[in-house]
Amino acid sequence: MGRYQAILFDMDGTLLDTLTDMQDAVNHVLAAHGLPLRTLEEVRRFVGNGAGPLIHRALPEGYPQEQKVLAEYRAYYQAHNCIRTCPYPGIPELLEQLRQRGLKLAVVSNKPDEAVRALRADFFADAVPIAVGETAAIRRKPAPDMLLAAMEKLGADPDKTVFVGDSEVDIATARAANLPCISVLWGFRDRDVLERAGAQQFAADIAQLQALLG
């Protein structure tokens, strides 16, 4: 057994390229309200803290119907979250390899819990048994709740667990849960953003991630 026995993965920008489907859902609800649409790069900057902050950032400042737009976004995205979403190259093979080595795997995400569980079932059901998203009882990242819940479900030893993510939110979450963090560079944040957030381990590709996981 290598240095880790359990690996927790962020979903968006780490395992799955979900950005285009999120942009489509954001622009669907913005268009329905006659509001300016958002580019892919704008949505890339807005994501990472969950649906509420995403919609808040996408709307014009002070927009009075924010909660209505948020509810519409959640409903539309839940029904259209697998149109163009797909795993990053090499991710399914990596997860299967880790599973065969006997490692405990889980996915955590600031998406609503039902969306996280649905995407896990669609893409990673054979390799990843546990998915944890935001609920009334589990606060979104950077609170440590999701990581702690995933470790409890896995029966994971915190001293043998690592979190893999792609954003400054993931770095802060790992710190809050007292876990090491590996930051992948194929996701939604540039390296300089991650470095400013305190990232210490980087994986530019699947081979580098495999090496860091041991």
mmCIF file of C-alpha atoms in Angstrom:
data_model
loop_
_atom_site.group_PDB
_atom_site.id
_atom_site.type_symbol
_atom_site.label_atom_id
_atom_site.label_comp_id
_atom_site.label_asym_id
_atom_site.label_seq_id
_atom_site.Cartn_x
_atom_site.Cartn_y
_atom_site.Cartn_z
ATOM 1 C CA MET A 1 0.000 0.000 0.000
ATOM 2 C CA GLY A 2 1.298 3.482 -0.878
ATOM 3 C CA ARG A 3 1.336 6.591 1.248
ATOM 4 C CA TYR A 4 -2.440 7.045 0.972
ATOM 5 C CA GLN A 5 -5.284 4.641 1.639
ATOM 6 C CA ALA A 6 -8.144 7.024 0.754
ATOM 7 C CA ILE A 7 -8.417 9.669 -1.950
ATOM 8 C CA LEU A 8 -11.139 12.318 -2.035
ATOM 9 C CA PHE A 9 -11.677 14.048 -5.370
ATOM 10 C CA ASP A 10 -13.297 17.338 -6.221
ATOM 11 C CA MET A 11 -15.609 16.885 -9.212
ATOM 12 C CA ASP A 12 -15.828 19.993 -11.437
ATOM 13 C CA GLY A 13 -12.491 20.829 -13.020
ATOM 14 C CA THR A 14 -10.815 17.798 -11.452
ATOM 15 C CA LEU A 15 -12.637 14.669 -12.639
ATOM 16 C CA LEU A 16 -15.261 16.156 -14.958
ATOM 17 C CA ASP A 17 -15.198 18.980 -17.482
ATOM 18 C CA THR A 18 -18.594 20.432 -16.566
ATOM 19 C CA LEU A 19 -17.988 24.013 -17.603
ATOM 20 C CA THR A 20 -19.924 24.112 -20.874
ATOM 21 C CA ASP A 21 -23.058 22.580 -19.353
ATOM 22 C CA MET A 22 -22.881 25.088 -16.490
ATOM 23 C CA GLN A 23 -22.476 27.951 -18.943
ATOM 24 C CA ASP A 24 -25.443 26.713 -20.963
ATOM 25 C CA ALA A 25 -27.601 26.501 -17.822
ATOM 26 C CA VAL A 26 -26.523 29.957 -16.633
ATOM 27 C CA ASN A 27 -27.258 31.500 -20.021
ATOM 28 C CA HIS A 28 -30.597 29.677 -20.282
ATOM 29 C CA VAL A 29 -31.892 31.358 -17.130
ATOM 30 C CA LEU A 30 -30.287 34.713 -17.947
ATOM 31 C CA ALA A 31 -31.937 34.696 -21.379
ATOM 32 C CA ALA A 32 -35.289 33.809 -19.821
ATOM 33 C CA HIS A 33 -35.044 37.025 -17.788
ATOM 34 C CA GLY A 34 -33.794 39.158 -20.669
ATOM 35 C CA LEU A 35 -30.348 39.563 -19.096
ATOM 36 C CA PRO A 36 -26.899 39.668 -20.751
ATOM 37 C CA LEU A 37 -25.324 36.273 -21.365
ATOM 38 C CA ARG A 38 -21.991 35.153 -19.919
ATOM 39 C CA THR A 39 -18.913 33.864 -21.762
ATOM 40 C CA LEU A 40 -17.216 30.573 -20.960
ATOM 41 C CA GLU A 41 -14.291 32.410 -19.342
ATOM 42 C CA GLU A 42 -16.640 34.438 -17.158
ATOM 43 C CA VAL A 43 -18.380 31.277 -15.954
ATOM 44 C CA ARG A 44 -14.974 29.687 -15.319
ATOM 45 C CA ARG A 45 -14.158 32.549 -12.955
ATOM 46 C CA PHE A 46 -17.583 32.377 -11.271
ATOM 47 C CA VAL A 47 -17.622 28.654 -10.396
ATOM 48 C CA GLY A 48 -16.152 26.952 -7.349
ATOM 49 C CA ASN A 49 -18.355 28.021 -4.457
ATOM 50 C CA GLY A 50 -21.640 26.382 -5.404
ATOM 51 C CA ALA A 51 -24.745 27.355 -7.372
ATOM 52 C CA GLY A 52 -25.709 30.334 -5.205
ATOM 53 C CA PRO A 53 -22.454 32.261 -5.632
ATOM 54 C CA LEU A 54 -22.329 31.277 -9.320
ATOM 55 C CA ILE A 55 -25.714 32.848 -10.033
ATOM 56 C CA HIS A 56 -24.971 35.863 -7.814
ATOM 57 C CA ARG A 57 -21.833 36.575 -9.836
ATOM 58 C CA ALA A 58 -23.572 35.972 -13.177
ATOM 59 C CA LEU A 59 -26.429 38.393 -12.459
ATOM 60 C CA PRO A 60 -26.233 42.174 -12.710
ATOM 61 C CA GLU A 61 -25.406 43.691 -9.332
ATOM 62 C CA GLY A 62 -28.472 44.093 -7.137
ATOM 63 C CA TYR A 63 -30.782 42.077 -9.393
ATOM 64 C CA PRO A 64 -34.017 41.756 -7.367
ATOM 65 C CA GLN A 65 -35.071 38.247 -8.470
ATOM 66 C CA GLU A 66 -31.844 36.429 -7.611
ATOM 67 C CA GLN A 67 -33.506 33.641 -5.625
ATOM 68 C CA LYS A 68 -35.996 32.980 -8.434
ATOM 69 C CA VAL A 69 -33.182 32.783 -10.975
ATOM 70 C CA LEU A 70 -31.218 30.480 -8.672
ATOM 71 C CA ALA A 71 -34.157 28.099 -8.312
ATOM 72 C CA GLU A 72 -34.625 28.075 -12.099
ATOM 73 C CA TYR A 73 -30.909 27.421 -12.607
ATOM 74 C CA ARG A 74 -30.906 24.505 -10.163
ATOM 75 C CA ALA A 75 -33.893 22.898 -11.874
ATOM 76 C CA TYR A 76 -32.561 23.397 -15.397
ATOM 77 C CA TYR A 77 -29.046 22.242 -14.572
ATOM 78 C CA GLN A 78 -30.292 19.139 -12.749
ATOM 79 C CA ALA A 79 -32.151 18.149 -15.936
ATOM 80 C CA HIS A 80 -29.326 19.099 -18.348
ATOM 81 C CA ASN A 81 -26.064 18.375 -16.533
ATOM 82 C CA CYS A 82 -24.847 15.584 -18.839
ATOM 83 C CA ILE A 83 -25.245 17.158 -22.273
ATOM 84 C CA ARG A 84 -21.574 17.972 -22.898
ATOM 85 C CA THR A 85 -20.068 17.056 -19.527
ATOM 86 C CA CYS A 86 -17.401 14.361 -19.720
ATOM 87 C CA PRO A 87 -14.421 13.044 -17.754
ATOM 88 C CA TYR A 88 -11.031 14.560 -18.484
ATOM 89 C CA PRO A 89 -8.813 12.256 -20.565
ATOM 90 C CA GLY A 90 -7.322 9.462 -18.473
ATOM 91 C CA ILE A 91 -9.573 9.972 -15.450
ATOM 92 C CA PRO A 92 -11.726 6.811 -15.807
ATOM 93 C CA GLU A 93 -8.604 4.687 -16.236
ATOM 94 C CA LEU A 94 -6.936 6.331 -13.229
ATOM 95 C CA LEU A 95 -9.937 5.729 -10.986
ATOM 96 C CA GLU A 96 -10.183 2.099 -12.031
ATOM 97 C CA GLN A 97 -6.478 1.592 -11.377
ATOM 98 C CA LEU A 98 -6.817 3.122 -7.907
ATOM 99 C CA ARG A 99 -9.865 0.964 -7.177
ATOM 100 C CA GLN A 100 -7.995 -2.175 -8.211
ATOM 101 C CA ARG A 101 -5.204 -1.227 -5.816
ATOM 102 C CA GLY A 102 -7.758 -1.279 -3.000
ATOM 103 C CA LEU A 103 -7.826 2.460 -2.333
ATOM 104 C CA LYS A 104 -10.963 4.042 -0.883
ATOM 105 C CA LEU A 105 -12.370 6.669 -3.268
ATOM 106 C CA ALA A 106 -15.003 9.408 -2.926
ATOM 107 C CA VAL A 107 -16.171 12.477 -4.809
ATOM 108 C CA VAL A 108 -17.057 15.737 -3.072
ATOM 109 C CA SER A 109 -18.513 18.809 -4.757
ATOM 110 C CA ASN A 110 -20.235 22.108 -4.024
ATOM 111 C CA LYS A 111 -23.021 21.093 -6.375
ATOM 112 C CA PRO A 112 -26.319 20.103 -4.748
ATOM 113 C CA ASP A 113 -26.056 16.581 -3.365
ATOM 114 C CA GLU A 114 -28.575 15.112 -5.829
ATOM 115 C CA ALA A 115 -26.547 16.387 -8.804
ATOM 116 C CA VAL A 116 -23.291 15.053 -7.355
ATOM 117 C CA ARG A 117 -24.774 11.619 -6.770
ATOM 118 C CA ALA A 118 -26.308 11.553 -10.261
ATOM 119 C CA LEU A 119 -23.022 12.483 -11.966
ATOM 120 C CA ARG A 120 -21.109 9.900 -9.920
ATOM 121 C CA ALA A 121 -23.596 7.249 -11.008
ATOM 122 C CA ASP A 122 -23.385 8.324 -14.652
ATOM 123 C CA PHE A 123 -19.595 8.456 -14.921
ATOM 124 C CA PHE A 124 -17.860 6.699 -12.018
ATOM 125 C CA ALA A 125 -20.288 4.165 -10.556
ATOM 126 C CA ASP A 126 -17.908 1.205 -10.947
ATOM 127 C CA ALA A 127 -14.899 2.885 -9.331
ATOM 128 C CA VAL A 128 -16.176 5.468 -6.851
ATOM 129 C CA PRO A 129 -18.766 4.327 -4.295
ATOM 130 C CA ILE A 130 -19.271 7.575 -2.357
ATOM 131 C CA ALA A 131 -20.399 11.041 -3.465
ATOM 132 C CA VAL A 132 -21.069 13.997 -1.170
ATOM 133 C CA GLY A 133 -22.607 17.321 -2.202
ATOM 134 C CA GLU A 134 -24.180 20.282 -0.460
ATOM 135 C CA THR A 135 -27.234 19.612 1.723
ATOM 136 C CA ALA A 136 -28.959 21.442 4.554
ATOM 137 C CA ALA A 137 -26.783 19.448 6.964
ATOM 138 C CA ILE A 138 -23.494 19.537 5.017
ATOM 139 C CA ARG A 139 -22.010 22.942 4.332
ATOM 140 C CA ARG A 140 -20.305 23.596 1.034
ATOM 141 C CA LYS A 141 -16.563 23.985 0.719
ATOM 142 C CA PRO A 142 -14.395 25.610 2.048
ATOM 143 C CA ALA A 143 -16.070 24.303 5.219
ATOM 144 C CA PRO A 144 -14.568 20.860 5.938
ATOM 145 C CA ASP A 145 -17.974 19.149 6.247
ATOM 146 C CA MET A 146 -17.938 17.353 2.887
ATOM 147 C CA LEU A 147 -14.465 15.917 3.376
ATOM 148 C CA LEU A 148 -15.259 14.812 6.914
ATOM 149 C CA ALA A 149 -18.529 13.211 5.778
ATOM 150 C CA ALA A 150 -16.797 11.383 2.932
ATOM 151 C CA MET A 151 -14.088 10.073 5.246
ATOM 152 C CA GLU A 152 -16.703 8.860 7.707
ATOM 153 C CA LYS A 153 -18.597 7.030 4.950
ATOM 154 C CA LEU A 154 -15.374 5.435 3.697
ATOM 155 C CA GLY A 155 -14.055 4.595 7.142
ATOM 156 C CA ALA A 156 -10.899 6.466 6.130
ATOM 157 C CA ASP A 157 -7.920 7.239 8.354
ATOM 158 C CA PRO A 158 -7.300 11.023 8.107
ATOM 159 C CA ASP A 159 -3.544 10.401 8.343
ATOM 160 C CA LYS A 160 -3.748 8.273 5.188
ATOM 161 C CA THR A 161 -6.147 10.486 3.201
ATOM 162 C CA VAL A 162 -5.496 13.143 0.538
ATOM 163 C CA PHE A 163 -7.790 15.595 -1.269
ATOM 164 C CA VAL A 164 -7.365 16.258 -4.998
ATOM 165 C CA GLY A 165 -8.865 19.472 -6.414
ATOM 166 C CA ASP A 166 -8.374 22.265 -8.907
ATOM 167 C CA SER A 167 -9.208 25.509 -7.097
ATOM 168 C CA GLU A 168 -8.295 27.814 -4.247
ATOM 169 C CA VAL A 169 -11.528 26.682 -2.561
ATOM 170 C CA ASP A 170 -10.224 23.106 -2.573
ATOM 171 C CA ILE A 171 -6.944 24.180 -0.997
ATOM 172 C CA ALA A 172 -8.787 26.004 1.784
ATOM 173 C CA THR A 173 -11.108 23.035 2.303
ATOM 174 C CA ALA A 174 -8.232 20.595 2.667
ATOM 175 C CA ARG A 175 -6.594 22.955 5.145
ATOM 176 C CA ALA A 176 -9.819 23.182 7.161
ATOM 177 C CA ALA A 177 -10.038 19.377 7.271
ATOM 178 C CA ASN A 178 -6.321 19.052 8.089
ATOM 179 C CA LEU A 179 -5.644 17.042 4.926
ATOM 180 C CA PRO A 180 -2.899 17.355 2.315
ATOM 181 C CA CYS A 181 -4.040 18.698 -1.064
ATOM 182 C CA ILE A 182 -2.889 17.975 -4.601
ATOM 183 C CA SER A 183 -3.846 20.702 -7.094
ATOM 184 C CA VAL A 184 -4.422 19.621 -10.703
ATOM 185 C CA LEU A 185 -3.622 22.127 -13.439
ATOM 186 C CA TRP A 186 -6.128 21.024 -16.101
ATOM 187 C CA GLY A 187 -9.141 22.514 -14.305
ATOM 188 C CA PHE A 188 -10.764 25.884 -13.773
ATOM 189 C CA ARG A 189 -7.890 27.843 -12.146
ATOM 190 C CA ASP A 190 -4.446 28.877 -13.346
ATOM 191 C CA ARG A 191 -1.315 27.899 -11.437
ATOM 192 C CA ASP A 192 -0.636 31.439 -10.191
ATOM 193 C CA VAL A 193 -4.075 31.544 -8.533
ATOM 194 C CA LEU A 194 -3.376 28.223 -6.821
ATOM 195 C CA GLU A 195 0.084 29.313 -5.711
ATOM 196 C CA ARG A 196 -1.310 32.476 -4.140
ATOM 197 C CA ALA A 197 -3.806 30.274 -2.283
ATOM 198 C CA GLY A 198 -0.958 28.222 -0.814
ATOM 199 C CA ALA A 199 -0.866 25.186 -3.088
ATOM 200 C CA GLN A 200 2.213 23.017 -2.527
ATOM 201 C CA GLN A 201 1.693 19.975 -4.746
ATOM 202 C CA PHE A 202 0.792 20.257 -8.435
ATOM 203 C CA ALA A 203 -0.164 17.725 -11.100
ATOM 204 C CA ALA A 204 -0.049 18.936 -14.687
ATOM 205 C CA ASP A 205 -1.228 15.619 -16.090
ATOM 206 C CA ILE A 206 -2.439 12.172 -15.075
ATOM 207 C CA ALA A 207 1.089 10.760 -14.869
ATOM 208 C CA GLN A 208 2.137 13.433 -12.380
ATOM 209 C CA LEU A 209 -1.006 12.831 -10.331
ATOM 210 C CA GLN A 210 -0.304 9.077 -10.260
ATOM 211 C CA ALA A 211 3.225 9.763 -9.021
ATOM 212 C CA LEU A 212 2.011 12.049 -6.245
ATOM 213 C CA LEU A 213 -0.604 9.522 -5.136
ATOM 214 C CA GLY A 214 2.147 6.899 -4.802
#
